[in-house]
PDB file of C-alpha atoms in Angstrom:
ATOM      1  CA  MET A 457     156.848 113.988  35.133  1.00  0.00           C
ATOM      2  CA  ASP A 458     153.047 112.814  35.659  1.00  0.00           C
ATOM      3  CA  SER A 459     154.628 109.362  36.041  1.00  0.00           C
ATOM      4  CA  ASP A 460     156.817 110.590  38.680  1.00  0.00           C
ATOM      5  CA  LYS A 461     154.160 112.529  40.475  1.00  0.00           C
ATOM      6  CA  ARG A 462     152.092 109.322  40.469  1.00  0.00           C
ATOM      7  CA  LYS A 463     154.989 107.318  41.947  1.00  0.00           C
ATOM      8  CA  ILE A 464     155.329 109.744  44.701  1.00  0.00           C
ATOM      9  CA  ARG A 465     151.540 110.139  45.498  1.00  0.00           C
ATOM     10  CA  ASN A 466     151.186 106.248  45.320  1.00  0.00           C
ATOM     11  CA  LYS A 467     154.079 105.721  47.657  1.00  0.00           C
ATOM     12  CA  HIS A 468     152.710 108.220  50.006  1.00  0.00           C
ATOM     13  CA  PHE A 469     149.228 106.554  49.811  1.00  0.00           C
ATOM     14  CA  SER A 470     150.780 102.991  50.358  1.00  0.00           C
ATOM     15  CA  SER A 471     152.501 104.292  53.460  1.00  0.00           C
ATOM     16  CA  ARG A 472     149.491 104.757  55.409  1.00  0.00           C
ATOM     17  CA  GLU A 473     147.704 102.033  57.458  1.00  0.00           C
ATOM     18  CA  PRO A 474     145.251 100.055  55.873  1.00  0.00           C
ATOM     19  CA  GLY A 475     142.534 101.230  57.899  1.00  0.00           C
ATOM     20  CA  ASN A 476     143.209 104.722  56.863  1.00  0.00           C
ATOM     21  CA  ARG A 477     143.577 104.490  53.227  1.00  0.00           C
ATOM     22  CA  LEU A 478     140.016 105.377  52.612  1.00  0.00           C
ATOM     23  CA  SER A 479     140.283 108.422  54.721  1.00  0.00           C
ATOM     24  CA  PHE A 480     143.009 109.371  52.544  1.00  0.00           C
ATOM     25  CA  ILE A 481     140.778 109.172  49.388  1.00  0.00           C
ATOM     26  CA  LEU A 482     137.845 110.691  51.182  1.00  0.00           C
ATOM     27  CA  GLU A 483     139.851 113.685  51.437  1.00  0.00           C
ATOM     28  CA  SER A 484     139.731 114.288  47.825  1.00  0.00           C
ATOM     29  CA  VAL A 485     135.943 114.098  47.545  1.00  0.00           C
ATOM     30  CA  PRO A 486     134.261 117.393  47.455  1.00  0.00           C
ATOM     31  CA  GLU A 487     132.315 118.534  50.691  1.00  0.00           C
ATOM     32  CA  GLY A 488     128.483 117.389  50.462  1.00  0.00           C
ATOM     33  CA  SER A 489     128.934 115.069  47.544  1.00  0.00           C
ATOM     34  CA  HIS A 490     128.276 111.226  47.762  1.00  0.00           C
ATOM     35  CA  LEU A 491     131.085 108.705  47.613  1.00  0.00           C
ATOM     36  CA  GLN A 492     131.718 107.433  44.231  1.00  0.00           C
ATOM     37  CA  PHE A 493     134.623 105.186  43.498  1.00  0.00           C
ATOM     38  CA  SER A 494     134.835 106.394  39.995  1.00  0.00           C
ATOM     39  CA  GLN A 495     135.558 110.060  41.276  1.00  0.00           C
ATOM     40  CA  CYS A 496     138.906 108.880  42.683  1.00  0.00           C
ATOM     41  CA  HIS A 497     139.716 105.727  40.391  1.00  0.00           C
ATOM     42  CA  GLU A 498     141.185 107.637  37.695  1.00  0.00           C
ATOM     43  CA  ASN A 499     144.463 108.299  39.205  1.00  0.00           C
ATOM     44  CA  LEU A 500     144.943 104.862  41.009  1.00  0.00           C
ATOM     45  CA  CYS A 501     146.033 101.842  39.866  1.00  0.00           C
ATOM     46  CA  PRO A 502     143.582  98.478  40.192  1.00  0.00           C
ATOM     47  CA  VAL A 503     145.641  97.508  43.343  1.00  0.00           C
ATOM     48  CA  ASP A 504     144.861 100.570  44.996  1.00  0.00           C
ATOM     49  CA  SER A 505     141.181 100.520  44.266  1.00  0.00           C
ATOM     50  CA  LEU A 506     141.035  96.837  45.782  1.00  0.00           C
ATOM     51  CA  TYR A 507     142.710  98.279  48.984  1.00  0.00           C
ATOM     52  CA  ILE A 508     140.104 100.920  49.048  1.00  0.00           C
ATOM     53  CA  ILE A 509     137.274  98.722  48.533  1.00  0.00           C
ATOM     54  CA  ALA A 510     138.658  96.227  51.285  1.00  0.00           C
ATOM     55  CA  ASP A 511     138.847  99.027  53.526  1.00  0.00           C
ATOM     56  CA  TYR A 512     135.469 100.139  53.073  1.00  0.00           C
ATOM     57  CA  PHE A 513     134.071  96.981  54.099  1.00  0.00           C
ATOM     58  CA  CYS A 514     136.582  96.220  56.916  1.00  0.00           C
ATOM     59  CA  ILE A 515     135.289  99.703  58.592  1.00  0.00           C
ATOM     60  CA  ARG A 516     131.579  98.695  57.682  1.00  0.00           C
ATOM     61  CA  PHE A 517     132.392  95.100  59.455  1.00  0.00           C
ATOM     62  CA  ARG A 518     134.137  96.697  62.596  1.00  0.00           C
ATOM     63  CA  LYS A 519     131.285  99.208  62.809  1.00  0.00           C
ATOM     64  CA  GLY A 520     128.764  96.382  62.950  1.00  0.00           C
ATOM     65  CA  GLN A 521     131.054  94.599  65.653  1.00  0.00           C
ATOM     66  CA  ARG A 522     130.880  97.706  67.680  1.00  0.00           C
ATOM     67  CA  GLU A 523     127.350  98.238  67.290  1.00  0.00           C
ATOM     68  CA  ASN A 524     126.611  94.268  68.356  1.00  0.00           C
ATOM     69  CA  LEU A 525     128.995  94.615  71.081  1.00  0.00           C
ATOM     70  CA  MET A 526     127.260  97.721  72.330  1.00  0.00           C
ATOM     71  CA  LYS A 527     123.964  96.111  72.154  1.00  0.00           C
ATOM     72  CA  ARG A 528     125.298  92.988  74.026  1.00  0.00           C
ATOM     73  CA  ARG A 529     126.697  95.302  76.904  1.00  0.00           C
ATOM     74  CA  GLN A 530     123.221  97.290  77.157  1.00  0.00           C
ATOM     75  CA  LYS A 531     121.366  93.659  77.298  1.00  0.00           C
ATOM     76  CA  ARG A 532     123.940  92.524  80.100  1.00  0.00           C
ATOM     77  CA  ASN A 533     123.452  95.901  82.173  1.00  0.00           C
ATOM     78  CA  GLN A 534     119.461  95.553  81.791  1.00  0.00           C
ATOM     79  CA  TYR A 535     119.986  92.059  83.023  1.00  0.00           C
ATOM     80  CA  ILE A 536     122.109  93.145  85.858  1.00  0.00           C
ATOM     81  CA  ILE A 537     119.891  95.968  87.036  1.00  0.00           C
ATOM     82  CA  LYS A 538     116.942  93.497  86.942  1.00  0.00           C
ATOM     83  CA  ILE A 539     118.831  91.108  88.945  1.00  0.00           C
ATOM     84  CA  ALA A 540     119.809  93.546  91.415  1.00  0.00           C
ATOM     85  CA  ALA A 541     116.449  94.672  91.608  1.00  0.00           C
ATOM     86  CA  VAL A 542     115.040  91.410  92.450  1.00  0.00           C
ATOM     87  CA  MET A 543     117.594  90.761  95.200  1.00  0.00           C
ATOM     88  CA  LEU A 544     116.825  94.342  96.706  1.00  0.00           C
ATOM     89  CA  LEU A 545     112.966  93.608  96.694  1.00  0.00           C
ATOM     90  CA  MET A 546     113.925  90.114  98.363  1.00  0.00           C
ATOM     91  CA  LEU A 547     116.122  91.594 100.968  1.00  0.00           C
ATOM     92  CA  LEU A 548     113.581  94.232 101.885  1.00  0.00           C
ATOM     93  CA  LEU A 549     110.836  91.657 102.293  1.00  0.00           C
ATOM     94  CA  TRP A 550     112.920  89.477 104.275  1.00  0.00           C
ATOM     95  CA  ILE A 551     113.609  92.388 106.554  1.00  0.00           C
ATOM     96  CA  ALA A 552     109.953  93.265 106.744  1.00  0.00           C
ATOM     97  CA  VAL A 553     109.084  89.683 107.572  1.00  0.00           C
ATOM     98  CA  PHE A 554     111.839  89.415 110.325  1.00  0.00           C
ATOM     99  CA  TYR A 555     110.963  92.572 112.157  1.00  0.00           C
ATOM    100  CA  ARG A 556     107.453  91.553 111.706  1.00  0.00           C
ATOM    101  CA  ILE A 557     108.127  88.211 113.770  1.00  0.00           C
ATOM    102  CA  ILE A 558     110.404  90.248 116.366  1.00  0.00           C
ATOM    103  CA  ASP A 559     107.571  92.696 116.762  1.00  0.00           C
ATOM    104  CA  SER A 560     105.066  90.137 117.380  1.00  0.00           C
ATOM    105  CA  GLY A 561     107.185  88.653 119.980  1.00  0.00           C
ATOM    106  CA  ASP A 562     106.063  85.182 119.347  1.00  0.00           C
ATOM    107  CA  PHE A 563     109.370  83.780 118.142  1.00  0.00           C
ATOM    108  CA  LEU A 564     111.316  85.350 121.052  1.00  0.00           C
ATOM    109  CA  PHE A 565     108.975  84.012 123.557  1.00  0.00           C
ATOM    110  CA  SER A 566     108.910  80.490 122.293  1.00  0.00           C
ATOM    111  CA  PHE A 567     112.683  80.591 122.040  1.00  0.00           C
ATOM    112  CA  CYS A 568     113.368  82.051 125.566  1.00  0.00           C
ATOM    113  CA  VAL A 569     110.854  79.921 127.346  1.00  0.00           C
ATOM    114  CA  ASN A 570     112.741  76.820 126.632  1.00  0.00           C
ATOM    115  CA  THR A 571     116.434  78.316 127.316  1.00  0.00           C
ATOM    116  CA  ARG A 572     115.952  80.969 129.935  1.00  0.00           C
ATOM    117  CA  PRO A 573     118.185  80.487 133.034  1.00  0.00           C
ATOM    118  CA  ILE A 574     116.726  79.886 136.351  1.00  0.00           C
ATOM    119  CA  ALA A 575     117.354  81.719 139.639  1.00  0.00           C
ATOM    120  CA  SER A 576     119.231  79.672 142.194  1.00  0.00           C
ATOM    121  CA  GLU A 577     118.431  79.376 145.830  1.00  0.00           C
ATOM    122  CA  GLU A 578     121.466  77.942 146.723  1.00  0.00           C
ATOM    123  CA  ASN A 579     122.639  80.968 148.992  1.00  0.00           C
ATOM    124  CA  GLY A 580     119.249  80.894 150.777  1.00  0.00           C
ATOM    125  CA  TRP A 581     115.616  82.547 150.076  1.00  0.00           C
ATOM    126  CA  ASN A 582     116.928  85.993 151.006  1.00  0.00           C
ATOM    127  CA  LEU A 583     119.892  85.779 148.328  1.00  0.00           C
ATOM    128  CA  ILE A 584     117.985  84.307 145.390  1.00  0.00           C
ATOM    129  CA  LEU A 585     119.230  86.771 142.568  1.00  0.00           C
ATOM    130  CA  VAL A 586     116.317  87.649 140.144  1.00  0.00           C
ATOM    131  CA  ASN A 587     117.007  89.589 137.269  1.00  0.00           C
ATOM    132  CA  CYS A 588     116.863  89.717 133.170  1.00  0.00           C
ATOM    133  CA  ASN A 589     119.215  86.801 132.930  1.00  0.00           C
ATOM    134  CA  ASN A 590     117.659  84.760 136.060  1.00  0.00           C
ATOM    135  CA  TYR A 591     114.025  83.723 135.876  1.00  0.00           C
ATOM    136  CA  ILE A 592     112.183  82.886 138.828  1.00  0.00           C
ATOM    137  CA  PRO A 593     111.540  79.026 139.548  1.00  0.00           C
ATOM    138  CA  ASP A 594     108.036  77.794 138.339  1.00  0.00           C
ATOM    139  CA  ASP A 595     107.604  75.878 141.606  1.00  0.00           C
ATOM    140  CA  TYR A 596     108.628  78.919 143.842  1.00  0.00           C
ATOM    141  CA  GLU A 597     106.396  79.343 146.651  1.00  0.00           C
ATOM    142  CA  ILE A 598     105.777  81.975 149.256  1.00  0.00           C
ATOM    143  CA  GLU A 599     103.623  82.735 152.327  1.00  0.00           C
ATOM    144  CA  LEU A 600     102.178  86.193 152.252  1.00  0.00           C
ATOM    145  CA  THR A 601     100.965  88.984 154.796  1.00  0.00           C
ATOM    146  CA  GLU A 602      98.632  91.448 153.884  1.00  0.00           C
ATOM    147  CA  LEU A 603      99.429  95.171 155.030  1.00  0.00           C
ATOM    148  CA  SER A 604      97.078  97.523 156.183  1.00  0.00           C
ATOM    149  CA  ASN A 605      96.720  99.360 152.636  1.00  0.00           C
ATOM    150  CA  GLY A 606      96.106  95.962 150.970  1.00  0.00           C
ATOM    151  CA  GLU A 607      99.432  95.313 149.788  1.00  0.00           C
ATOM    152  CA  LYS A 608     101.023  92.009 150.430  1.00  0.00           C
ATOM    153  CA  VAL A 609     104.636  90.881 151.443  1.00  0.00           C
ATOM    154  CA  ASP A 610     106.398  87.791 152.215  1.00  0.00           C
ATOM    155  CA  SER A 611     105.597  86.867 155.725  1.00  0.00           C
ATOM    156  CA  ARG A 612     109.302  86.322 156.569  1.00  0.00           C
ATOM    157  CA  ILE A 613     110.115  90.006 155.918  1.00  0.00           C
ATOM    158  CA  TYR A 614     107.189  91.454 157.499  1.00  0.00           C
ATOM    159  CA  PRO A 615     108.694  91.806 161.110  1.00  0.00           C
ATOM    160  CA  GLN A 616     111.849  93.853 159.742  1.00  0.00           C
ATOM    161  CA  LEU A 617     109.641  95.790 157.550  1.00  0.00           C
ATOM    162  CA  GLN A 618     107.260  96.872 160.366  1.00  0.00           C
ATOM    163  CA  GLU A 619     110.019  97.585 162.700  1.00  0.00           C
ATOM    164  CA  MET A 620     111.685  99.648 160.233  1.00  0.00           C
ATOM    165  CA  PHE A 621     108.347 101.713 159.612  1.00  0.00           C
ATOM    166  CA  ASP A 622     107.891 102.278 163.277  1.00  0.00           C
ATOM    167  CA  ASP A 623     111.310 103.550 163.682  1.00  0.00           C
ATOM    168  CA  MET A 624     110.567 106.088 160.608  1.00  0.00           C
ATOM    169  CA  ARG A 625     107.255 107.161 162.198  1.00  0.00           C
ATOM    170  CA  ALA A 626     109.357 107.805 165.396  1.00  0.00           C
ATOM    171  CA  GLU A 627     111.190 110.151 163.459  1.00  0.00           C
ATOM    172  CA  GLY A 628     108.341 112.148 161.823  1.00  0.00           C
ATOM    173  CA  LEU A 629     108.526 110.369 158.448  1.00  0.00           C
ATOM    174  CA  TYR A 630     105.501 108.565 157.470  1.00  0.00           C
ATOM    175  CA  PRO A 631     106.224 105.720 154.797  1.00  0.00           C
ATOM    176  CA  ILE A 632     103.829 103.431 152.827  1.00  0.00           C
ATOM    177  CA  VAL A 633     104.408 100.402 150.925  1.00  0.00           C
ATOM    178  CA  ARG A 634     103.059 101.650 147.206  1.00  0.00           C
ATOM    179  CA  GLU A 635     104.057  98.396 145.719  1.00  0.00           C
ATOM    180  CA  GLY A 636     104.668  94.884 147.532  1.00  0.00           C
ATOM    181  CA  TYR A 637     104.098  91.525 146.123  1.00  0.00           C
ATOM    182  CA  ARG A 638     102.958  91.223 142.510  1.00  0.00           C
ATOM    183  CA  SER A 639     101.582  88.197 140.522  1.00  0.00           C
ATOM    184  CA  ALA A 640     102.817  87.014 137.131  1.00  0.00           C
ATOM    185  CA  GLU A 641      99.780  88.349 135.750  1.00  0.00           C
ATOM    186  CA  GLU A 642     100.029  91.719 137.538  1.00  0.00           C
ATOM    187  CA  GLN A 643     103.593  92.187 136.265  1.00  0.00           C
ATOM    188  CA  GLU A 644     102.690  91.012 132.727  1.00  0.00           C
ATOM    189  CA  GLU A 645      99.897  93.856 132.659  1.00  0.00           C
ATOM    190  CA  ILE A 646     102.401  96.606 134.137  1.00  0.00           C
ATOM    191  CA  PHE A 647     104.974  95.635 131.466  1.00  0.00           C
ATOM    192  CA  ALA A 648     102.433  95.492 128.792  1.00  0.00           C
ATOM    193  CA  GLU A 649     101.343  98.942 129.823  1.00  0.00           C
ATOM    194  CA  LYS A 650     104.718 100.300 129.669  1.00  0.00           C
ATOM    195  CA  VAL A 651     105.247  98.967 126.088  1.00  0.00           C
ATOM    196  CA  GLN A 652     102.014 100.364 124.981  1.00  0.00           C
ATOM    197  CA  ALA A 653     103.006 103.724 126.396  1.00  0.00           C
ATOM    198  CA  TYR A 654     106.049 103.714 124.068  1.00  0.00           C
ATOM    199  CA  MET A 655     104.265 102.506 121.094  1.00  0.00           C
ATOM    200  CA  ASN A 656     102.020 105.326 121.324  1.00  0.00           C
ATOM    201  CA  GLU A 657     104.939 107.792 121.201  1.00  0.00           C
ATOM    202  CA  GLY A 658     105.938 106.211 117.704  1.00  0.00           C
ATOM    203  CA  TYR A 659     108.451 103.379 118.660  1.00  0.00           C
ATOM    204  CA  PHE A 660     108.189  99.750 117.075  1.00  0.00           C
ATOM    205  CA  ARG A 661     107.433  97.140 119.599  1.00  0.00           C
ATOM    206  CA  SER A 662     110.908  95.785 119.661  1.00  0.00           C
ATOM    207  CA  ARG A 663     112.294  98.993 120.460  1.00  0.00           C
ATOM    208  CA  ALA A 664     109.591  99.751 122.957  1.00  0.00           C
ATOM    209  CA  GLU A 665     109.921  96.654 124.781  1.00  0.00           C
ATOM    210  CA  ARG A 666     113.707  97.283 125.118  1.00  0.00           C
ATOM    211  CA  MET A 667     113.099 100.791 126.626  1.00  0.00           C
ATOM    212  CA  ALA A 668     110.224  99.275 128.913  1.00  0.00           C
ATOM    213  CA  GLU A 669     112.889  96.876 130.419  1.00  0.00           C
ATOM    214  CA  GLU A 670     114.833  99.961 131.844  1.00  0.00           C
ATOM    215  CA  TRP A 671     111.931 100.721 134.124  1.00  0.00           C
ATOM    216  CA  VAL A 672     110.015  97.507 134.374  1.00  0.00           C
ATOM    217  CA  ALA A 673     111.189  94.021 134.949  1.00  0.00           C
ATOM    218  CA  VAL A 674     110.294  91.428 132.476  1.00  0.00           C
ATOM    219  CA  PRO A 675     107.498  89.050 133.707  1.00  0.00           C
ATOM    220  CA  GLY A 676     109.324  86.292 135.523  1.00  0.00           C
ATOM    221  CA  THR A 677     112.110  88.430 136.461  1.00  0.00           C
ATOM    222  CA  SER A 678     110.625  90.820 138.976  1.00  0.00           C
ATOM    223  CA  GLU A 679     111.535  90.697 142.539  1.00  0.00           C
ATOM    224  CA  HIS A 680     108.106  91.830 143.244  1.00  0.00           C
ATOM    225  CA  GLN A 681     106.829  88.366 142.188  1.00  0.00           C
ATOM    226  CA  LEU A 682     109.045  87.413 145.147  1.00  0.00           C
ATOM    227  CA  GLY A 683     107.462  89.272 147.755  1.00  0.00           C
ATOM    228  CA  ILE A 684     110.613  90.180 149.260  1.00  0.00           C
ATOM    229  CA  ALA A 685     110.820  93.436 147.705  1.00  0.00           C
ATOM    230  CA  VAL A 686     108.710  96.870 148.187  1.00  0.00           C
ATOM    231  CA  ASP A 687     108.250  99.899 146.555  1.00  0.00           C
ATOM    232  CA  ILE A 688     108.377 102.634 149.464  1.00  0.00           C
ATOM    233  CA  ASN A 689     106.936 106.052 149.003  1.00  0.00           C
ATOM    234  CA  ALA A 690     105.887 108.775 151.583  1.00  0.00           C
ATOM    235  CA  ASP A 691     102.339 109.602 152.865  1.00  0.00           C
ATOM    236  CA  LYS A 692     102.196 112.948 150.927  1.00  0.00           C
ATOM    237  CA  GLU A 693      99.919 114.620 153.363  1.00  0.00           C
ATOM    238  CA  ARG A 694     102.508 114.314 155.989  1.00  0.00           C
ATOM    239  CA  CYS A 695     105.973 114.143 154.465  1.00  0.00           C
ATOM    240  CA  GLU A 696     107.908 114.172 150.880  1.00  0.00           C
ATOM    241  CA  ASN A 697     109.267 111.173 148.888  1.00  0.00           C
ATOM    242  CA  GLU A 698     112.626 112.808 148.992  1.00  0.00           C
ATOM    243  CA  ASP A 699     112.928 112.712 152.852  1.00  0.00           C
ATOM    244  CA  VAL A 700     111.738 109.113 152.930  1.00  0.00           C
ATOM    245  CA  TYR A 701     114.121 108.086 150.207  1.00  0.00           C
ATOM    246  CA  LEU A 702     117.123 109.764 152.060  1.00  0.00           C
ATOM    247  CA  TRP A 703     116.422 108.060 155.359  1.00  0.00           C
ATOM    248  CA  LEU A 704     115.929 104.721 153.649  1.00  0.00           C
ATOM    249  CA  ALA A 705     119.400 105.153 151.760  1.00  0.00           C
ATOM    250  CA  GLU A 706     120.990 105.744 154.992  1.00  0.00           C
ATOM    251  CA  ASN A 707     119.265 103.382 157.420  1.00  0.00           C
ATOM    252  CA  ALA A 708     117.556 100.739 155.610  1.00  0.00           C
ATOM    253  CA  TYR A 709     120.566  98.255 155.719  1.00  0.00           C
ATOM    254  CA  LYS A 710     120.180  98.117 159.452  1.00  0.00           C
ATOM    255  CA  TYR A 711     116.902  96.187 159.052  1.00  0.00           C
ATOM    256  CA  GLY A 712     118.380  94.109 156.149  1.00  0.00           C
ATOM    257  CA  PHE A 713     117.036  95.911 153.264  1.00  0.00           C
ATOM    258  CA  ILE A 714     119.185  97.376 150.472  1.00  0.00           C
ATOM    259  CA  LEU A 715     118.705  99.839 147.702  1.00  0.00           C
ATOM    260  CA  ARG A 716     118.028  97.178 144.823  1.00  0.00           C
ATOM    261  CA  TYR A 717     119.059  99.330 142.012  1.00  0.00           C
ATOM    262  CA  PRO A 718     121.591 102.077 143.022  1.00  0.00           C
ATOM    263  CA  GLN A 719     122.554 105.036 140.774  1.00  0.00           C
ATOM    264  CA  GLY A 720     125.725 104.047 138.712  1.00  0.00           C
ATOM    265  CA  LYS A 721     125.007 100.425 138.795  1.00  0.00           C
ATOM    266  CA  GLU A 722     122.627 100.417 135.776  1.00  0.00           C
ATOM    267  CA  ASP A 723     124.926  98.548 133.687  1.00  0.00           C
ATOM    268  CA  ILE A 724     125.189  95.631 136.019  1.00  0.00           C
ATOM    269  CA  THR A 725     121.182  95.469 137.459  1.00  0.00           C
ATOM    270  CA  GLY A 726     119.931  96.552 133.914  1.00  0.00           C
ATOM    271  CA  ILE A 727     117.303  98.546 135.524  1.00  0.00           C
ATOM    272  CA  SER A 728     117.553 102.646 136.066  1.00  0.00           C
ATOM    273  CA  TYR A 729     118.035 104.167 139.210  1.00  0.00           C
ATOM    274  CA  GLU A 730     115.088 103.569 141.608  1.00  0.00           C
ATOM    275  CA  PRO A 731     115.393 104.995 144.876  1.00  0.00           C
ATOM    276  CA  TRP A 732     112.001 103.658 146.269  1.00  0.00           C
ATOM    277  CA  HIS A 733     112.647 100.164 145.371  1.00  0.00           C
ATOM    278  CA  PHE A 734     114.189  98.183 148.550  1.00  0.00           C
ATOM    279  CA  ARG A 735     114.995  94.572 148.701  1.00  0.00           C
ATOM    280  CA  TYR A 736     115.320  92.398 151.715  1.00  0.00           C
ATOM    281  CA  VAL A 737     118.529  90.243 151.898  1.00  0.00           C
ATOM    282  CA  GLY A 738     119.264  89.892 155.597  1.00  0.00           C
ATOM    283  CA  VAL A 739     120.861  92.380 158.116  1.00  0.00           C
ATOM    284  CA  GLU A 740     124.379  90.954 157.772  1.00  0.00           C
ATOM    285  CA  ASN A 741     124.434  90.771 154.024  1.00  0.00           C
ATOM    286  CA  ALA A 742     122.898  94.230 153.949  1.00  0.00           C
ATOM    287  CA  GLN A 743     125.552  95.817 156.077  1.00  0.00           C
ATOM    288  CA  ILE A 744     128.152  94.454 153.540  1.00  0.00           C
ATOM    289  CA  ILE A 745     126.429  95.670 150.649  1.00  0.00           C
ATOM    290  CA  TYR A 746     125.946  99.161 152.075  1.00  0.00           C
ATOM    291  CA  GLU A 747     129.592  99.480 153.508  1.00  0.00           C
ATOM    292  CA  LYS A 748     131.212  98.320 149.936  1.00  0.00           C
ATOM    293  CA  GLN A 749     128.700 100.161 147.891  1.00  0.00           C
ATOM    294  CA  ILE A 750     128.019  97.606 145.704  1.00  0.00           C
ATOM    295  CA  CYS A 751     124.910  95.934 144.267  1.00  0.00           C
ATOM    296  CA  LEU A 752     123.258  92.474 144.574  1.00  0.00           C
ATOM    297  CA  GLU A 753     124.589  91.144 141.492  1.00  0.00           C
ATOM    298  CA  GLU A 754     128.174  91.919 142.587  1.00  0.00           C
ATOM    299  CA  PHE A 755     127.729  90.693 146.105  1.00  0.00           C
ATOM    300  CA  ILE A 756     126.539  87.231 144.680  1.00  0.00           C
ATOM    301  CA  GLU A 757     129.355  87.097 142.473  1.00  0.00           C
ATOM    302  CA  ASN A 758     131.964  87.557 145.283  1.00  0.00           C
ATOM    303  CA  ILE A 759     130.503  84.900 147.599  1.00  0.00           C
ATOM    304  CA  ARG A 760     130.292  82.293 144.783  1.00  0.00           C
TER     305      ARG A 760
END
């Protein structure tokens, strides 16, 4: 009877996977007691005992392998984190240096000086196109006439400008030239003041310069430096700006002047709407521009 039980038990024991035989034996060890092979040796054959010992060391070996694998993974993750941190730090440093260079303006200025496009005079002095994409030629020369208030304009537009002002006064409007010719130094000062104003509001220099360009031309791209553009306002003691702007919008073309930066053309001119800024292009050209309701950039493009 005992031998039959032994055969049955040993058959059940041998049917287990090698990795589970030790667990089978451990079930017979009282809870809280230390594992002693002698406790479970009495009813086992020597082969079973060898299986148990082999399983025990196999489990210990596998446990050691798992621990080593976990340590290697932890060490690898630490290396990855360190490398990622260094790369992030380098990226932030590069961005900081890049924006420092951009904000200083030295890099862009040195680059643009050598690559900026020059405005062409092939269509005549009165149709020279100066904007953010076309710089005034370095050898551009003009002869100036000084007005009664000290402002100056190109002598070639003075007769038409004076005739237009005389006709406005005859109708009860009193215009004045608030801004005429500007030197490169004056334009630089005005632009710098606008940039500084935006920086005082908390903008970075690069952003402040882009915002300033919407209102003030970059030095070298201002029509005021040509002497053929004027900012016209009202003599506030006699009339209002709105009345002067309205008259000019409807009649300036008759004297060869156009509204240089009209409303709705900001994407083309690059400058916000300025109802006071008028540019001389000649009577015939001004009439075409007025009738077609286009800007100077569009007109120049059509005649090329």
